[in-house]
XYZ file of C-alpha atoms in Angstrom:
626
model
C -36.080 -54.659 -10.892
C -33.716 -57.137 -12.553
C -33.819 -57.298 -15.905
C -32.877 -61.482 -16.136
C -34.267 -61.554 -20.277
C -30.902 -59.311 -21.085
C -28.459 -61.902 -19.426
C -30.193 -64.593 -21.976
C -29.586 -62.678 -25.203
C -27.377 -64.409 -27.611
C -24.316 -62.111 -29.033
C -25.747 -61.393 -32.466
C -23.372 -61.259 -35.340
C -22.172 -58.139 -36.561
C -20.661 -56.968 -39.672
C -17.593 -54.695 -40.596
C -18.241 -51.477 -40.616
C -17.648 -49.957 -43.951
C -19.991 -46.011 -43.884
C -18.246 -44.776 -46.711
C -14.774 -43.988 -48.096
C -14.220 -41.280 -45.505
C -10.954 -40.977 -44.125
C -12.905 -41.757 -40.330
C -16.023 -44.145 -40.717
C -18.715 -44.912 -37.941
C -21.139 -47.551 -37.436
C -23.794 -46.568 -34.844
C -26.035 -49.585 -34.077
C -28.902 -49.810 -31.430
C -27.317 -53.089 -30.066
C -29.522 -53.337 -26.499
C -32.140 -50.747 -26.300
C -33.740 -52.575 -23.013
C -30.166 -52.201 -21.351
C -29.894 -48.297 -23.291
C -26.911 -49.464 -25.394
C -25.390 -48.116 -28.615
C -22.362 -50.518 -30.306
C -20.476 -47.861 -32.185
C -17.400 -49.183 -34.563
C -14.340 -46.772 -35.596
C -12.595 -46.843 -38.644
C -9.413 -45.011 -39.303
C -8.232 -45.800 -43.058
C -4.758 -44.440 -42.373
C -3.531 -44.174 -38.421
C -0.912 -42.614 -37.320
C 1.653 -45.428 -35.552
C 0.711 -43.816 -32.238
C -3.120 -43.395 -33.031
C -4.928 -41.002 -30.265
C -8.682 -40.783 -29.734
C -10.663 -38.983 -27.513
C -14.132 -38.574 -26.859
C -15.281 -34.676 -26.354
C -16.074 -33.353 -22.782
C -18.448 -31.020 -23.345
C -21.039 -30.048 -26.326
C -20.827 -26.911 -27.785
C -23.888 -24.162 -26.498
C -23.864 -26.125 -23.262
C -21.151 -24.405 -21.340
C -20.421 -27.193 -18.734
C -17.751 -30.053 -18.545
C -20.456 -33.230 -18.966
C -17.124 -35.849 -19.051
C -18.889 -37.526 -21.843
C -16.724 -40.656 -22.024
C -18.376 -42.053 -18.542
C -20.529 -43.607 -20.464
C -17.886 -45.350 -22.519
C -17.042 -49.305 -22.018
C -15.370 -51.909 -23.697
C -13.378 -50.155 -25.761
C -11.068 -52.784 -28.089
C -8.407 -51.897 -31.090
C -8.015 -54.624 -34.028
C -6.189 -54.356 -37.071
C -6.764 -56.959 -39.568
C -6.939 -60.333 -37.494
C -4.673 -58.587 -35.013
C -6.301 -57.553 -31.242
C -4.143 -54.682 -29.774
C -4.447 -53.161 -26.737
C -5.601 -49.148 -26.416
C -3.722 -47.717 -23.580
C -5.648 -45.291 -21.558
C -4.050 -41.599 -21.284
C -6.081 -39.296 -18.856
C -10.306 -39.333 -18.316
C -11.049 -39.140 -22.037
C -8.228 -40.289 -24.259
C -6.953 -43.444 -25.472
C -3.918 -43.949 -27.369
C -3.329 -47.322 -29.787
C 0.187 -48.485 -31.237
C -0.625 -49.786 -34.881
C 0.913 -50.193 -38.155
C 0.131 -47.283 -39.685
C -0.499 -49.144 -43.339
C -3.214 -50.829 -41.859
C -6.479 -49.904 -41.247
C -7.810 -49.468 -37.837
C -10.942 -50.716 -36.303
C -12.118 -49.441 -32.713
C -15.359 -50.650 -31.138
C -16.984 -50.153 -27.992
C -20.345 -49.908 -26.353
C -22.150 -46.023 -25.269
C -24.505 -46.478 -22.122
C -27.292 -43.701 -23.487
C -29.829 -42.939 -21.010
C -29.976 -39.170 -20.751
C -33.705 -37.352 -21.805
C -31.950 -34.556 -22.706
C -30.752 -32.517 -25.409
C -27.018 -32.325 -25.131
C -26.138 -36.429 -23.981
C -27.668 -39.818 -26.024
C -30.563 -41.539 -25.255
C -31.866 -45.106 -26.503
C -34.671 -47.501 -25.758
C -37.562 -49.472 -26.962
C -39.717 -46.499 -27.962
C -36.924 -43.722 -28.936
C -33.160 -43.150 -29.750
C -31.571 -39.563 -29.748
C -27.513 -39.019 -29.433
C -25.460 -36.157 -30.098
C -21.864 -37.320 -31.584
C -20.025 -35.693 -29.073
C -21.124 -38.506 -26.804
C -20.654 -41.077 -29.127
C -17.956 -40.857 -31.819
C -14.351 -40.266 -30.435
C -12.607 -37.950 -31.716
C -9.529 -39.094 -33.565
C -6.540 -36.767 -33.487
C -4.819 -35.464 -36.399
C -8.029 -36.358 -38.952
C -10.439 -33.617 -37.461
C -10.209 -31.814 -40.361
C -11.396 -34.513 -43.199
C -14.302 -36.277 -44.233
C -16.415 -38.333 -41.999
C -18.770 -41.009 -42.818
C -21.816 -42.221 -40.521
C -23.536 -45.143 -40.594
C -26.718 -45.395 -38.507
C -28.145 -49.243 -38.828
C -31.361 -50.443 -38.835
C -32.346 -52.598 -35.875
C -32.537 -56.654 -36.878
C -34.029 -59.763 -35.358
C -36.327 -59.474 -32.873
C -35.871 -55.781 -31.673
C -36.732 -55.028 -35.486
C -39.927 -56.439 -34.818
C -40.669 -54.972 -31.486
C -39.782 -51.261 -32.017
C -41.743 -51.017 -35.445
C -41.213 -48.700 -38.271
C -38.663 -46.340 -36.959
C -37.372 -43.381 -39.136
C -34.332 -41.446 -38.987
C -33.867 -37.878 -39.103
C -30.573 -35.772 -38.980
C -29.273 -32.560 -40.718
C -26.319 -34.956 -41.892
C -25.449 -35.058 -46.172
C -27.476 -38.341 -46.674
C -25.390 -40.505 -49.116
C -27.247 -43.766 -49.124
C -29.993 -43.799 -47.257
C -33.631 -45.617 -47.673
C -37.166 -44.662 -47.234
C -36.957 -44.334 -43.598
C -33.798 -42.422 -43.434
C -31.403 -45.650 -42.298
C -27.584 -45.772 -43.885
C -25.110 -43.695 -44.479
C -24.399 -39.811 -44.112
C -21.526 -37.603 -44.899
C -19.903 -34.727 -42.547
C -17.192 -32.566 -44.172
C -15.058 -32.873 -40.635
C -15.429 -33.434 -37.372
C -16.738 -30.527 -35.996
C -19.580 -30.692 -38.496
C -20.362 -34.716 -37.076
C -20.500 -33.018 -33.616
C -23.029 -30.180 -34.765
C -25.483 -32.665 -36.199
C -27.751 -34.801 -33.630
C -29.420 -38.070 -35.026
C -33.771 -38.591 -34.239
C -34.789 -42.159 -34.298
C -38.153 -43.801 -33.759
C -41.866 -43.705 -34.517
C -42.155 -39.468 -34.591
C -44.326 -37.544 -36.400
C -42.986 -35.497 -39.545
C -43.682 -32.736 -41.155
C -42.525 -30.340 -43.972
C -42.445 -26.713 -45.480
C -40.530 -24.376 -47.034
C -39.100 -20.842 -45.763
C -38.566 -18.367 -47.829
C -37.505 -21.398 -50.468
C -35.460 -23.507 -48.152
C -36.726 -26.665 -47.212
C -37.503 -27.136 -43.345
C -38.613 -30.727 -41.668
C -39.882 -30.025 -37.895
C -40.052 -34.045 -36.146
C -41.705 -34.660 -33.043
C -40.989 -37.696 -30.937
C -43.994 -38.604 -27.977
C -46.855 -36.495 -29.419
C -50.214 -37.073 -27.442
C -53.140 -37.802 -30.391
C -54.718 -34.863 -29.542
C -51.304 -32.902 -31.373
C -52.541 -30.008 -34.111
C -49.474 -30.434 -36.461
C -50.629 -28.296 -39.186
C -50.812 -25.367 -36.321
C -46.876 -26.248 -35.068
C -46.052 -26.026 -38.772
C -47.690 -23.053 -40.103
C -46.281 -21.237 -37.214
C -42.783 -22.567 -37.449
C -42.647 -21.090 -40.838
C -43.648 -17.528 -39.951
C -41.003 -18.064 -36.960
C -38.331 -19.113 -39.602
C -39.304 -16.703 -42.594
C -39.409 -13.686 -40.331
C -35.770 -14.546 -38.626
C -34.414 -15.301 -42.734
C -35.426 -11.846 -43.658
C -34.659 -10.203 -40.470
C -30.802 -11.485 -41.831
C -31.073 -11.435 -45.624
C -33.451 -8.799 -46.397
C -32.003 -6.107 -48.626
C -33.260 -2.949 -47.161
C -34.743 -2.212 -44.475
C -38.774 -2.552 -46.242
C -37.769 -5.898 -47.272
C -37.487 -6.930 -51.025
C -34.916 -9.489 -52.197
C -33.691 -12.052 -49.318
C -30.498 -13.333 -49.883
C -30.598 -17.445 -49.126
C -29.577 -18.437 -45.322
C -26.256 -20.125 -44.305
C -28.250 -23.423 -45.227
C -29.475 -25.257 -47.641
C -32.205 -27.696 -45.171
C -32.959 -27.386 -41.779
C -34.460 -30.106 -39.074
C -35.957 -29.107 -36.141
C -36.168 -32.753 -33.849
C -38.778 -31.905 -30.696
C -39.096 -34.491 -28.194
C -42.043 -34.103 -26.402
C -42.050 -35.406 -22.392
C -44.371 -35.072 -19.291
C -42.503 -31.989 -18.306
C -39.445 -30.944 -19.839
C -38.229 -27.965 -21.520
C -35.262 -27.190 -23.465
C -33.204 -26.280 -26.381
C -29.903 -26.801 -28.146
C -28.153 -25.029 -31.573
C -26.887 -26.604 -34.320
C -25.771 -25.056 -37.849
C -29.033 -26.547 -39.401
C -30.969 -28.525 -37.142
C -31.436 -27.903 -33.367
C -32.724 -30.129 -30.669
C -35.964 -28.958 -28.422
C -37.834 -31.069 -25.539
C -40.575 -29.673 -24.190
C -43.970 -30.960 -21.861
C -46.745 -32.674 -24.213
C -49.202 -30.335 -22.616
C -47.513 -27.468 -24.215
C -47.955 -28.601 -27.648
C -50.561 -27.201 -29.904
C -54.139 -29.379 -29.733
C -56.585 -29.838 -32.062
C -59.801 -27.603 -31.509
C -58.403 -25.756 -28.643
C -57.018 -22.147 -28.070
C -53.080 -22.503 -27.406
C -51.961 -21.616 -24.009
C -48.871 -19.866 -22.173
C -47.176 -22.947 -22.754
C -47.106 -22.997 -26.510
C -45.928 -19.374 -26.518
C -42.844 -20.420 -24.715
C -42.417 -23.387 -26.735
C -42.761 -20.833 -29.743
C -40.234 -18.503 -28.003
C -37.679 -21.629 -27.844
C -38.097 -22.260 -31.418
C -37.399 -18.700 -32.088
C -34.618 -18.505 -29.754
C -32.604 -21.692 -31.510
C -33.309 -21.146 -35.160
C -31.907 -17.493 -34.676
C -28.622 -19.224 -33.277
C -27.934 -20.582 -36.271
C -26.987 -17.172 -36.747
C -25.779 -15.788 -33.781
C -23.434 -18.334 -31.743
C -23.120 -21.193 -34.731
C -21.724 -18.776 -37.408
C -21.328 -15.036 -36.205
C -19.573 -16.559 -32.495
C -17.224 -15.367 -30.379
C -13.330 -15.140 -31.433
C -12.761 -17.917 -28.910
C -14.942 -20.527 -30.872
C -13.070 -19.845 -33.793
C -11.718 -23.432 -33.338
C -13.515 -25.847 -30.780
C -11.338 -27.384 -28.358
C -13.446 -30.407 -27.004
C -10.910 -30.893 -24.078
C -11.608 -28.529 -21.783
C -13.487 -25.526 -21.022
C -13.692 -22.478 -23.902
C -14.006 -19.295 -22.279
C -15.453 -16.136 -23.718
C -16.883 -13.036 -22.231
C -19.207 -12.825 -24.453
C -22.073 -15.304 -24.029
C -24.316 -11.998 -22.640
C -23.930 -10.971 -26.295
C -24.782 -14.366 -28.248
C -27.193 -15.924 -25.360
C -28.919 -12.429 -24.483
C -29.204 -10.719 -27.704
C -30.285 -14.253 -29.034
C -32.797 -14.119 -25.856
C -33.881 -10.447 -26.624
C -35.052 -11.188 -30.263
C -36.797 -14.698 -29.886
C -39.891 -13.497 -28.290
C -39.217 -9.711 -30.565
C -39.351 -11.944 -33.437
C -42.635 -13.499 -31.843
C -44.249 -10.316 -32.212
C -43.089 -8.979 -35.687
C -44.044 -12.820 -37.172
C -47.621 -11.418 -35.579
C -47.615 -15.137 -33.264
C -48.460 -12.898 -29.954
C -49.681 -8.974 -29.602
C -48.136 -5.750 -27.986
C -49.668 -6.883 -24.937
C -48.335 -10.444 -24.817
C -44.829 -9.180 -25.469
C -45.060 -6.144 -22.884
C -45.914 -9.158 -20.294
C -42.821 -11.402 -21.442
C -40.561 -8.495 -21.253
C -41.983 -7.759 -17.664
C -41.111 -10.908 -16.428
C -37.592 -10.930 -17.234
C -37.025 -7.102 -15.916
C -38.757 -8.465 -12.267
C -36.293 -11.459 -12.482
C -33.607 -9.106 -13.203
C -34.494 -6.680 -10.390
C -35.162 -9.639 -7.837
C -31.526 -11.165 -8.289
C -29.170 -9.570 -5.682
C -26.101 -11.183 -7.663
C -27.133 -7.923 -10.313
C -25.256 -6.209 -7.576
C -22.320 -8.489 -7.377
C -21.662 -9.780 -10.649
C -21.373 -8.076 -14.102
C -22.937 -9.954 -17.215
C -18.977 -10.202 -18.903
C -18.043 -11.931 -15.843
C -21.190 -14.469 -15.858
C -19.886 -14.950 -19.619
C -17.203 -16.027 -18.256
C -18.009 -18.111 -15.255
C -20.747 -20.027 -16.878
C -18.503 -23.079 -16.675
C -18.550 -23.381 -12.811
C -21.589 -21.346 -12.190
C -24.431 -20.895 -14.390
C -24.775 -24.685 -15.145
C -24.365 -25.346 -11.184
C -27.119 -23.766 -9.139
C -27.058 -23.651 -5.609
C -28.519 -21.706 -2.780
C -26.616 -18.903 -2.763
C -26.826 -18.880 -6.581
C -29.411 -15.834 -6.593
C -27.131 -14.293 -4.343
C -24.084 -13.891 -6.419
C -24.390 -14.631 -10.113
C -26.510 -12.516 -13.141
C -28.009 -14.601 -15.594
C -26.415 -13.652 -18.766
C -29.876 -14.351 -20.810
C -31.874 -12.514 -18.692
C -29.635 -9.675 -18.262
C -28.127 -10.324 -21.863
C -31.605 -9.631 -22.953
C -32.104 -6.457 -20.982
C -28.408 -4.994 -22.553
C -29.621 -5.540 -25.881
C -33.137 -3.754 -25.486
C -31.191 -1.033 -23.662
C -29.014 -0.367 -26.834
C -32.008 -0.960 -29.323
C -33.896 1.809 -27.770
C -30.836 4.548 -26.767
C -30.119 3.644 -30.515
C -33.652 4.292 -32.117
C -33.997 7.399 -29.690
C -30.419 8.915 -30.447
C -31.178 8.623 -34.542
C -35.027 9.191 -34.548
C -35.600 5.096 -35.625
C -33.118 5.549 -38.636
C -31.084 3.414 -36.653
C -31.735 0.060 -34.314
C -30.180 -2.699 -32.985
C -31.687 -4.690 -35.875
C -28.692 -3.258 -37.759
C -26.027 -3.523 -35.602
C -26.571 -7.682 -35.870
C -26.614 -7.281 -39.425
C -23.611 -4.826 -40.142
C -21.767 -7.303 -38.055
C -22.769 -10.141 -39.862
C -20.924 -8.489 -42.740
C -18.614 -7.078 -40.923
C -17.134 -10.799 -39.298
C -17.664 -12.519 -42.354
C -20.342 -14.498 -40.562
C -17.190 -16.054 -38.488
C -15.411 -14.883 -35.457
C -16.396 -11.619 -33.594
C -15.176 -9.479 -30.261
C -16.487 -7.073 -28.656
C -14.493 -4.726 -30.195
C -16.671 -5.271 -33.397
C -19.587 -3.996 -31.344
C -18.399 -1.470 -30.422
C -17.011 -0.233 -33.633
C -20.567 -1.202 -35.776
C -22.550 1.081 -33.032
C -19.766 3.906 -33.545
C -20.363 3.600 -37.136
C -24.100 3.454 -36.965
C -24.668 6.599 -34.316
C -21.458 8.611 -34.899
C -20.663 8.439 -31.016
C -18.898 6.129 -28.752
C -20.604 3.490 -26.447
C -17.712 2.812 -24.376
C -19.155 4.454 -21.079
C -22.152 2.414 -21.668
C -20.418 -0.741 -21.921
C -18.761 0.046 -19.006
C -21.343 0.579 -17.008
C -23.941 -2.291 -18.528
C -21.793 -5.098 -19.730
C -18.789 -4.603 -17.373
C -20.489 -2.782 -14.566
C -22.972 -3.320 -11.695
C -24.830 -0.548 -11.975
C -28.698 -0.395 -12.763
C -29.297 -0.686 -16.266
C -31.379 2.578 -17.476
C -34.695 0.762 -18.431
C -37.084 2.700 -16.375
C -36.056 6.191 -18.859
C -35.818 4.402 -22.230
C -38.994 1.970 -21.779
C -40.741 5.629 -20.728
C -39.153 7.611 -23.637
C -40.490 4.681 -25.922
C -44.429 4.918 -24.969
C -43.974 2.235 -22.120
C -45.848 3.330 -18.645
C -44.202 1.589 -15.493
C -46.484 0.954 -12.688
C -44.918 -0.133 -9.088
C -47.143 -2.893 -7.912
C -47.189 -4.676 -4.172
C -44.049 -7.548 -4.419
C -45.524 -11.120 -3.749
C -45.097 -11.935 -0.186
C -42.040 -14.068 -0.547
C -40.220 -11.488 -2.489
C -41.033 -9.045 0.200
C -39.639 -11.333 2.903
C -36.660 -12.140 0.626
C -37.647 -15.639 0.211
C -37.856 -18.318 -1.925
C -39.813 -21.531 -0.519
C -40.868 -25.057 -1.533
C -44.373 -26.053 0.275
C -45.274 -29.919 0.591
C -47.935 -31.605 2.106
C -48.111 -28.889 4.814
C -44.519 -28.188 5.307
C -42.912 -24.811 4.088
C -39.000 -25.571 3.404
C -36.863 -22.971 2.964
C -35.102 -22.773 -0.694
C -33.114 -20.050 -1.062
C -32.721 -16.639 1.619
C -32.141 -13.307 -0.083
C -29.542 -11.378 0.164
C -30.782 -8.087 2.044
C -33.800 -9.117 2.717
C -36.144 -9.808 6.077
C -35.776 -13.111 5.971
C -31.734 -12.919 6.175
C -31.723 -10.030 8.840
C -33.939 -12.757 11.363
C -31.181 -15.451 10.935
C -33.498 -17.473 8.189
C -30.814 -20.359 7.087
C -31.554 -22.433 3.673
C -32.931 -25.757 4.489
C -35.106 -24.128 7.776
C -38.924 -25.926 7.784
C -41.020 -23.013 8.904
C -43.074 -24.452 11.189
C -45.205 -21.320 12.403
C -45.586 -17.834 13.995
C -45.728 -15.972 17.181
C -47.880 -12.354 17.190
C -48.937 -10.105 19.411
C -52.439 -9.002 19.370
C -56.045 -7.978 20.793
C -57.409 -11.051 18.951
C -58.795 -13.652 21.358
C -57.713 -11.720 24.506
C -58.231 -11.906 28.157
C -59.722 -9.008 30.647
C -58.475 -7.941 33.785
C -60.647 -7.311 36.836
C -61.097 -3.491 35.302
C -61.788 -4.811 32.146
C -59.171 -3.792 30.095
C -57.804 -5.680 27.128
C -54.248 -6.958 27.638
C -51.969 -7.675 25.319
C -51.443 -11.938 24.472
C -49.081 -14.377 22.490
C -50.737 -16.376 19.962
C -48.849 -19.188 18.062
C -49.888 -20.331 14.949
C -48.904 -23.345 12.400
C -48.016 -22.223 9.111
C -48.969 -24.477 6.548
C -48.514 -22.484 3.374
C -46.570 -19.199 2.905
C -49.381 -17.288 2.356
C -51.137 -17.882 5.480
C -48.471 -15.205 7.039
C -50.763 -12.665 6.632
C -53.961 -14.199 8.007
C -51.779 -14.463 11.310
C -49.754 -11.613 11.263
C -52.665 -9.152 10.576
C -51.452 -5.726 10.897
C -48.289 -6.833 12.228
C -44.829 -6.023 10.895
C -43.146 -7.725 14.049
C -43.652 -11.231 14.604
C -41.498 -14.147 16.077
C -40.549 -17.142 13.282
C -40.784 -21.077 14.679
C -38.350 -22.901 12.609
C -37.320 -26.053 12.602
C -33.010 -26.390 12.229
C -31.416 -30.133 12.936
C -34.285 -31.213 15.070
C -33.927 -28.174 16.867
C -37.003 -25.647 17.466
C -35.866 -21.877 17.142
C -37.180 -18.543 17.425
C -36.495 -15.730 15.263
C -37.644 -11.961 15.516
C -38.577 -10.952 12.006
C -39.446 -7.756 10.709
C -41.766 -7.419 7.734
C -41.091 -4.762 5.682
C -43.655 -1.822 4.921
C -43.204 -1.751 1.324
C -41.568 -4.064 -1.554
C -42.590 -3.626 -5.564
C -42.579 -4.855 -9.188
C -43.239 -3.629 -11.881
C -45.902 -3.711 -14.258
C -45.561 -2.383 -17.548
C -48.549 -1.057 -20.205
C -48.475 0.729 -23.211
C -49.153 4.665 -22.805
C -48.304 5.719 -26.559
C -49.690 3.247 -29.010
C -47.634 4.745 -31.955
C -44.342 4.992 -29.960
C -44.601 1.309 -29.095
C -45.558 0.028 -32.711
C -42.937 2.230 -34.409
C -40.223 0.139 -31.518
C -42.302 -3.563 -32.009
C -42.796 -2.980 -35.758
């Protein structure tokens, strides 16, 4: 629909902009929210006479080239009363000749219309934006002070989008009631690692263990329990500062965090769900109907929403200060590659829900169940097989961000399997030294170890040496840079866990994964190894119905014997298969290829499992939990 009131707006005036006495000074204003438009203005107090800037290509804990500057337009270079002309060097850099005794201005316009957590976003009812879409980076001043500016809305937009507030884990230097003005960053890199809130959210405030937390939430339904999100944000954040800081191992003294505030911004959609790390503030969008609600029970959804909180406030940690030797310095040009992300994603991934349980937010039961799910995910991926967790570290940049079909097939998540690695050394470690010894003090010992700054895997590896007086480089070997099975079956027994096999799901059995709409059963993804590959089942295929053989519904001959007949059947739903099939393990497949109707001859097979774990040994299980 055209939007013919934009084309009408008068150019509104607009005045220098003058943040601070930073070295590199932004202006962010919300110049057309209707059209999703930020005006940002750039000032360099001393340029070099060949000034380069460049806008970042990716956002650090979102391992994927997003070619921020896309969005970019209009970009224009002024010194004084003097226009000059940027010349444009490659997809994301710009490079202005200017006097360097001058100060120079840059402006241009951001086009911000991305719900996520990692881009910008802007219009009548919210604004969000992360500075590596927004604020270029200007080359040879990363390293000193940067001021930020966010202005208030004027005129008539002032009036239409209300009383909007600001919230950012920026040094405020002069800001007002409702958070608009001007912030401080000690560099660049700390600009980039601090997203900006704006609008009408609800706020609210505690301390944790003495440090001052504010948890936002943008789009809350009125039916939002705050007071519930709060109270249990605390526990989440209190448990994770002690699990750090605690001197010895019963608790006592906690030492302060690597913080001094923390914001937690939550933008709350239909159905989203989310999270991204900063050093004191992180950015989480999840679905309204997961949010706490007055007078009711909490559902799954709030204990994954719970589990995300966990996940990102324990990053500021592990990833944002304790981080790979590669991150040592961001370089926001191109891809940073580390083998290492199973370590700082899946260890993260093993303690959020953990740290669930020991803030007492869900039970041994609801744990057991979240664990479960992420060992069956584990043990349905055929990539396990193909693909060790180092090398989905390392591949994340053309793989885990870009899922395809075959995706299953040939790739390890290195969360989910992350996760299992990190249980599977927290248990061979609390076995091997009779619980003197966990995994909960290999991340500390190597929080003192690094300096709470770059690590390698060699660090690891040392700490655990250090800790159980043997080496773990078979074990590495074989979990982080192998393919082989990861031993949870033993140490999940040895712990007071029971396994039970249960029946697979039908389309796990048939090595399937499907989409069903309005009748039609599409086919997603085909396993590898499984039924469904062995009878030629291609992704895209609409599986239109089956062909049995059977005594059902058939005919007599003159002696009055049953004889076999065909019967074909529409499959409207995958798990119709069986009301058709019966008995059957041999059936013919209608599908539906480019317009073309085929048969295949597929096999079900006899037997296909999960697992299902329960506790056996109460005392084993709390000793591991606890």
């Amino acid at each position: 629909m055209a939007r013919s009131s934009h084309t009408a707006r008068q150019p509104r005036t607009r005045t220098t902009a003058t943040p601070s006495q930073a070295a590199v000074a932004f202006q962010v204003e919300l110049e057309d929210p209707r059209a999703h438009l930020y005006r940002v203005t750039l000032s360099i107090a001393e340029p070099a006479a060949q000034q380069r800037v460049s806008l970042p290509v990716w956002i650090p804990g979102s391992y994927l080239l997003r070619e921020f500057a896309k969005h970019l337009q209009e970009l224009t270079a002024r010194q004084g009363k003097k226009t000059l002309a940027p010349r444009q060097l490659d997809k994301c850099s710009w490079s202005i000749a200017c006097d360097p005794a001058q100060p120079l201005l840059l402006s241009y316009r951001v086009y911000a219309y991305d719900n996520s957590v990692r881009t910008a976003w802007l219009d009548m009812q919210r604004g969000f934006f992360n500075a590596t879409s927004l604020c270029l980076r200007v080359e040879g001043h990363e390293d000193q002070p940067h001021g930020l500016v966010v202005s208030r809305p004027s005129g008539a937009d002032k009036e239409a989008m209300g009383p909007w507030q600001v919230a950012t884990g920026l040094t405020p230097l002069a800001v007002d009631k409702q958070g608009w003005g001007s912030y401080r960053a000690a560099d660049y890199d700390e600009l980039a690692d601090s997203p900006v809130e704006m609008g009408t959210f609800w706020r609210g405030d505690f301390k944790a263990c003495g440090v001052p937390h504010r948890f936002i939430v943008a789009g809350a339904p009125p039916s939002f329990d705050g007071a519930r999100l709060l109270a249990d944000a605390q526990r989440i954040c209190e448990t994770e500062i002690r699990f750090w800081h605690a001197q010895g191992r019963a608790g006592g003294t906690v030492q302060a965090p690597p913080f001094q505030n923390y914001v937690f911004m939550l933008n709350a959609t239909d159905d989203n769900y989310g999270g991204l790390e900063h050093r004191n503030s992180t950015a989480l969008i999840c679905g309204r109907r997961d949010l706490p609600r007055l007078g009711q029970k909490p559902g799954e959804g709030y204990t994954t929403l719970l589990g995300l909180i966990s996940h990102e406030y324990f990053h500021s940690w592990n990833v944002k200060r304790l981080r790979p030797t590669e991150f040592a310095r961001y370089d926001y040009t191109r891809e940073n590659y580390t083998e290492l992300l199973w370590f700082f994603e899946g260890f993260t991934s093993y303690y959020d829900d953990l740290l669930l349980r020991r803030a007492g937010l869900i039970d041994d039961s609801t744990y057991l169940r979240l664990l479960n799910k992420n060992i069956n995910q584990l043990l349905q991926t055929p990539g396990r097989l193909v693909q060790t967790v180092a090398q989905a570290s390392l591949d994340a940049w053309v793989k885990y961000y870009r899922v395809d079909e075959n995706t299953p097939n040939a790739t390890v998540s290195y969360y989910g399997k992350g996760a299992l690695v990190a249980l599977c050394i927290d248990l061979t470690l609390r076995a091997e030294t009779g619980h003197k010894q966990s995994l909960d003090d290999v991340m500390r010992a190597l929080w003192h170890r690094c300096k709470a700054g770059p690590m390698a895997e060699a660090d690891v590896l040392a700490v655990l040496q250090e800790l159980s007086g043997q080496s773990w480089k078979k074990e590495f070997q074989q979990w982080v840079h192998g393919t082989r099975e990861l031993p949870l079956r033993d140490l999940l027994q040895g712990q007071g866990i029971a396994i039970h096999d249960d029946p697979a799901q039908l389309a796990q059995r048939l090595g399937l994964r499907v989409t069903e709409n309005n009748g039609a059963v599409q086919i997603k993804t085909v396993l590898r190894g499984g039924a469904a590959e062995q009878a030629g089942f291609a992704v895209g295929d609409e599986w239109l119905g089956v062909e049995t053989q059977g005594k059902a519904g058939t005919s007599k001959s003159a002696k009055g014997e049953a004889s076999a007949n065909t019967s074909a059947w529409r499959l409207r739903k995958l798990d119709d298969l069986p009301l058709y099939a019966g008995e059957q393990l041999s059936l013919t497949a209608l599908i539906a290829r480019d317009q073309r109707i085929l048969r295949l001859p597929l096999t079900l097979p006899k037997t296909s499992t999960t697992w299902r774990l329960a506790i056996e040994a109460q005392d084993k299980v709390k000793r591991w939990l606890d």
